[in-house]
Amino acid sequence: MPEPGPGEVLVRVGAALTCGTDLKIAQRGHPKFPYPLTLGHEWAGVVEKAGAGAAWESGMRVTSAVSSPCGACAACRAGRENLCATAFDRPLFGAFADFLLVPARLAKNGLRRIPDGMADETAALLDPLASAVRGLGRVPDARAQDVLIAGTGPIAALLCFLLRGKEKSAAGRRIVVAGRRPERLAFFERNMAEVARIDSSPRVGGAGAAPPVFTFKGILSSLSPSSSFPLVIDTTGDPDVIEALPALAADGGTVLLFAGLPAEARVAIDAHAVHYREVSIVGSFHYTPREVDEALDLLSSGAIPAAEIVSARRPLAEWQAAFDLARTGTALKVAVIP
Ligand SMILES: [Zn+2]
Ligand SMILES: [Zn+2]
């Protein structure tokens, strides 16, 4: 049992969610989050014990951002705390556990009180939702445009819910989600997005042949009536997919690179589209404290149907099954319960 030092906060975890980041780190490591590392960073719980000087009391229900920007460097002063060089010095991992020790700086600027009546599994969506909020904030008028989202994971779902807004209506706009997995596409169809099926029928050669390649070839013809989008968002982090996206963007449109990529990833960009069609390629990384607050407000408002995203739960002892379920099953996110 960790003992909270000055400014630190010990939390009893109520629920922690699987996330693509955890799955990726478990599979291939992460340039920003080296081992040794206890995974789990989307969580909600109760303050068990606060260290000296921490502005928290035992019994308070809390959730948290993952990063803690310094607030003083050039990036922080420019309002780009997501790019603070020390924001990830002590990232808040370790929520797949009974207890979690929140470092002092994070307890000061990353921890948030859970509004009354909000379930742990909803509050635990704070981190991915804040990222999605920032992603859309990187594109002017993102919510007024036709949008194509590549990929069918939880981030694609959060982006869809943000785009359709509280009125739960696309209001004449098209929100199209492109991917392969039929059960995931069915989820998006249920939730008012159009879907574009990427053809992944096995090639001649039958069983044992190479797995189908995730290709966007043919996607243009599968979309009607219009087949180019002012905003195209990648949530796959797959260089082959990203390479295909500028062709799907409308003249003057934007391709938003939302998903993380391996450090060595390189993508060949259609420079012709960037120049002659003024297609912009924009990145989005993580979030700032403002997006954390906005995400918490959105969760309170009920704009995000959390139960649609966190649709399965497993005890902590079965974490492996939870990971497998998130990777291959129908659940977008699985709640791991200590
Ligand atoms: Zn995450
Ligand atoms: Zn800073």
XYZ file of C-alpha atoms and ligand atoms in Angstrom:
340
model
C 0.000 0.000 0.000
C 1.626 3.256 -1.110
C 1.736 6.075 1.424
C 0.971 9.525 -0.084
C 3.830 12.001 0.380
C 3.445 15.798 0.427
C 0.891 16.893 -2.189
C 0.228 13.336 -3.325
C -3.145 11.629 -3.243
C -3.872 7.943 -2.779
C -6.972 6.829 -4.653
C -9.010 3.644 -4.312
C -9.822 2.766 -7.927
C -13.509 2.235 -8.677
C -13.209 1.448 -12.383
C -10.469 1.704 -15.024
C -11.105 1.480 -18.758
C -9.167 -0.306 -21.467
C -7.761 2.087 -24.050
C -5.944 1.697 -27.361
C -2.917 3.295 -25.708
C -2.771 0.529 -23.082
C -3.243 -2.138 -25.742
C -0.489 -0.577 -27.871
C 1.944 -0.218 -24.958
C 1.334 -3.848 -23.996
C 1.991 -4.894 -27.596
C 4.823 -2.680 -28.817
C 5.855 -0.184 -26.124
C 5.495 3.593 -26.383
C 8.124 6.299 -26.981
C 6.699 8.519 -24.222
C 5.809 5.848 -21.671
C 8.723 3.413 -21.139
C 8.597 0.297 -18.982
C 8.440 -0.519 -16.128
C 4.852 0.662 -16.034
C 1.564 -0.494 -14.540
C -1.024 0.204 -17.224
C -4.434 1.829 -16.859
C -4.920 5.591 -17.166
C -8.657 6.122 -17.672
C -10.173 5.731 -14.257
C -12.421 6.991 -11.524
C -12.239 6.348 -7.803
C -12.375 7.700 -4.304
C -9.668 9.557 -2.394
C -8.410 7.126 0.236
C -5.832 9.420 1.767
C -4.416 12.826 0.863
C -0.787 13.741 1.574
C 0.188 16.885 3.440
C -0.829 20.041 1.590
C -2.957 18.302 -1.048
C -6.279 20.053 -1.634
C -8.266 16.827 -1.445
C -10.024 14.928 1.318
C -10.655 11.254 1.788
C -14.035 10.211 0.483
C -14.051 12.641 -2.473
C -14.880 10.955 -5.776
C -12.281 11.856 -8.397
C -11.154 11.239 -11.951
C -8.143 12.694 -13.724
C -6.231 13.888 -16.725
C -3.111 11.841 -17.518
C -0.641 14.706 -17.978
C 0.409 17.544 -15.692
C 1.771 20.527 -17.618
C 4.131 22.806 -15.678
C 2.186 26.002 -16.388
C 5.389 28.045 -16.704
C 7.267 27.017 -19.882
C 6.852 28.698 -23.286
C 4.366 26.085 -24.502
C 2.261 26.370 -21.363
C 2.292 30.173 -21.487
C 1.170 30.009 -25.113
C -1.833 27.905 -24.080
C -0.391 24.747 -25.605
C 0.035 22.798 -22.380
C -0.300 19.561 -24.353
C 3.158 20.337 -25.792
C 4.758 21.103 -22.396
C 8.085 19.269 -22.337
C 7.568 18.082 -18.767
C 3.814 17.324 -18.888
C 4.516 13.621 -19.147
C 7.420 13.384 -16.704
C 5.096 11.530 -14.367
C 2.147 10.391 -16.449
C -0.666 8.936 -14.430
C -0.581 5.255 -15.244
C -1.269 2.416 -12.841
C -5.067 2.340 -12.628
C -5.318 -1.398 -13.285
C -4.801 -1.869 -9.567
C -6.690 -1.556 -6.297
C -4.954 1.689 -5.369
C -3.322 4.424 -7.381
C -0.889 7.056 -6.129
C -1.487 10.404 -7.852
C 1.750 12.469 -8.083
C 1.693 15.921 -6.466
C 1.693 18.035 -9.642
C -1.100 15.943 -11.117
C -3.097 16.071 -7.907
C -2.831 19.847 -8.187
C -3.710 20.397 -11.854
C -5.021 17.121 -13.320
C -7.396 15.699 -10.731
C -11.087 16.579 -11.090
C -14.003 16.039 -8.755
C -16.715 13.784 -10.198
C -20.074 15.603 -10.365
C -22.796 14.088 -8.178
C -24.694 11.284 -9.814
C -22.059 10.481 -12.444
C -21.055 6.805 -12.585
C -17.377 5.826 -12.313
C -17.421 4.327 -15.797
C -18.704 7.608 -17.250
C -16.223 9.769 -15.330
C -13.396 7.496 -16.481
C -14.004 8.673 -20.067
C -12.506 12.073 -19.167
C -9.096 11.443 -20.753
C -10.181 10.107 -24.163
C -13.030 12.611 -24.417
C -10.686 15.529 -23.694
C -8.473 14.284 -26.555
C -11.460 14.105 -28.891
C -12.543 17.622 -27.896
C -9.074 18.936 -28.730
C -9.052 17.059 -32.043
C -12.206 18.794 -33.245
C -10.928 22.087 -31.829
C -7.952 21.875 -34.185
C -10.238 22.344 -37.202
C -12.297 25.524 -37.598
C -16.026 24.765 -37.848
C -15.439 21.025 -37.517
C -18.969 20.549 -36.237
C -20.562 22.239 -39.254
C -19.012 20.052 -41.916
C -19.416 16.669 -43.545
C -16.902 14.388 -41.860
C -15.287 11.089 -42.743
C -13.751 9.177 -39.836
C -11.318 6.375 -40.612
C -11.421 3.646 -37.964
C -14.091 2.189 -35.718
C -12.617 2.358 -32.219
C -13.722 4.228 -29.094
C -12.190 7.508 -30.280
C -14.185 7.313 -33.500
C -17.286 6.785 -31.352
C -16.497 9.762 -29.104
C -15.863 11.951 -32.162
C -19.212 10.858 -33.615
C -21.052 11.698 -30.413
C -19.325 15.087 -30.232
C -20.130 15.835 -33.866
C -23.775 14.999 -33.580
C -24.048 16.994 -30.349
C -26.651 17.099 -27.639
C -29.537 17.269 -30.067
C -28.461 13.790 -31.185
C -28.838 14.770 -34.779
C -26.409 15.185 -37.612
C -28.591 18.122 -38.761
C -28.109 17.646 -42.454
C -24.417 16.947 -42.164
C -22.920 13.631 -43.105
C -20.890 11.750 -40.545
C -19.377 8.720 -42.226
C -17.318 6.094 -40.432
C -15.080 3.831 -42.491
C -13.772 0.522 -41.250
C -13.812 -3.223 -41.590
C -15.270 -4.826 -38.492
C -18.976 -5.542 -39.087
C -19.928 -5.507 -35.383
C -18.272 -2.124 -34.949
C -19.902 -0.717 -38.070
C -23.253 -1.907 -36.724
C -22.564 0.124 -33.578
C -22.024 3.259 -35.650
C -25.117 2.617 -37.750
C -27.155 2.325 -34.542
C -25.693 5.639 -33.457
C -26.660 7.575 -36.541
C -23.469 7.584 -38.533
C -23.334 6.370 -42.115
C -20.832 3.608 -42.550
C -18.445 2.770 -45.350
C -17.366 -0.816 -45.410
C -13.758 -1.347 -46.346
C -13.581 -4.446 -48.472
C -11.635 -7.089 -46.623
C -12.959 -10.190 -48.320
C -10.285 -12.881 -48.330
C -8.238 -12.887 -51.482
C -7.950 -15.920 -53.707
C -5.841 -18.456 -51.895
C -8.332 -19.164 -49.131
C -7.328 -20.080 -45.635
C -3.666 -19.460 -44.914
C -3.413 -16.630 -47.428
C -2.025 -13.307 -46.247
C -4.524 -11.352 -44.137
C -6.501 -8.770 -46.086
C -4.902 -5.353 -46.316
C -6.795 -2.421 -44.838
C -7.287 -0.456 -48.023
C -9.422 2.551 -48.814
C -9.457 1.648 -52.470
C -13.045 1.591 -53.671
C -14.307 3.637 -50.753
C -15.031 6.641 -52.992
C -17.494 4.648 -55.053
C -19.172 3.202 -51.951
C -20.095 6.661 -50.691
C -22.956 8.612 -52.160
C -24.052 11.168 -53.160
C -20.931 13.217 -52.554
C -17.633 11.500 -52.086
C -15.297 14.099 -50.723
C -15.274 15.528 -47.248
C -14.264 18.930 -45.874
C -12.924 17.039 -42.851
C -11.303 13.609 -42.816
C -10.102 12.226 -39.477
C -7.680 9.347 -39.004
C -8.155 7.354 -35.817
C -6.222 4.299 -37.001
C -2.578 5.431 -36.830
C -1.988 3.186 -39.822
C 0.365 4.846 -42.362
C -1.306 3.000 -45.260
C -4.685 4.387 -44.266
C -3.324 7.890 -43.705
C -1.731 7.859 -47.142
C -5.157 7.279 -48.724
C -6.912 10.109 -46.892
C -5.917 13.311 -48.777
C -7.686 11.896 -51.851
C -10.911 11.702 -49.822
C -10.688 15.314 -48.618
C -12.613 18.018 -50.464
C -10.794 20.922 -52.095
C -9.657 23.194 -49.274
C -10.439 20.437 -46.761
C -8.487 19.102 -43.808
C -7.024 15.728 -42.922
C -6.726 15.473 -39.146
C -4.129 13.015 -37.867
C -5.660 12.126 -34.531
C -4.211 8.702 -33.787
C -0.701 8.159 -32.488
C 1.855 6.411 -34.678
C 5.017 4.474 -33.925
C 8.083 6.755 -33.653
C 9.524 5.417 -36.910
C 6.291 5.828 -38.925
C 6.601 7.641 -42.246
C 3.760 8.514 -44.596
C 4.038 9.517 -48.268
C 1.887 12.605 -48.651
C 0.029 13.501 -51.848
C 1.785 16.847 -52.279
C -0.296 17.518 -55.377
C -3.464 17.532 -53.226
C -1.815 19.734 -50.611
C -0.763 22.297 -53.215
C -3.346 22.306 -55.988
C -6.361 21.495 -53.822
C -5.147 23.216 -50.653
C -5.787 20.149 -48.524
C -4.370 20.816 -45.045
C -2.802 18.094 -42.942
C -3.215 18.862 -39.252
C -2.145 16.943 -36.164
C -3.777 16.745 -32.765
C -2.024 15.502 -29.654
C -3.524 14.954 -26.227
C -5.258 17.950 -24.571
C -4.880 21.000 -22.370
C -6.571 21.642 -18.993
C -9.300 23.623 -20.818
C -10.294 20.571 -22.835
C -10.343 18.500 -19.649
C -12.861 20.908 -18.127
C -14.920 20.958 -21.300
C -14.942 17.160 -21.419
C -16.152 16.954 -17.819
C -18.975 19.392 -18.642
C -19.925 17.299 -21.661
C -20.029 14.134 -19.547
C -22.228 15.927 -16.987
C -24.590 17.155 -19.684
C -25.328 13.637 -20.878
C -24.164 14.449 -24.418
C -21.992 11.332 -24.437
C -23.849 8.028 -23.994
C -21.115 6.408 -21.902
C -22.855 3.050 -21.605
C -22.704 2.648 -25.393
C -18.920 2.939 -25.244
C -18.148 1.139 -21.984
C -20.302 -1.875 -22.719
C -18.498 -4.670 -20.853
C -16.766 -5.134 -17.516
C -14.325 -7.650 -16.084
C -12.717 -8.075 -12.655
C -9.095 -6.944 -12.367
C -7.903 -10.558 -12.063
C -9.238 -11.087 -15.600
C -7.407 -8.128 -17.136
C -6.104 -10.280 -19.972
C -9.652 -11.200 -20.950
C -10.590 -7.517 -20.761
C -7.728 -6.636 -23.142
C -8.735 -9.416 -25.542
C -12.335 -8.272 -25.467
C -11.344 -4.675 -26.243
C -9.050 -5.804 -29.045
C -11.310 -8.259 -30.802
C -14.751 -8.228 -29.236
C -17.783 -6.064 -29.663
C -17.090 -3.815 -26.657
C -15.460 -0.506 -27.528
C -14.096 -0.195 -24.015
C -14.067 -2.644 -21.137
C -14.252 -1.490 -17.536
C -11.743 -3.269 -15.305
C -13.079 -3.442 -11.765
C -10.690 -4.014 -8.852
Zn -6.591 6.433 -23.142
Zn 5.016 23.609 -19.410
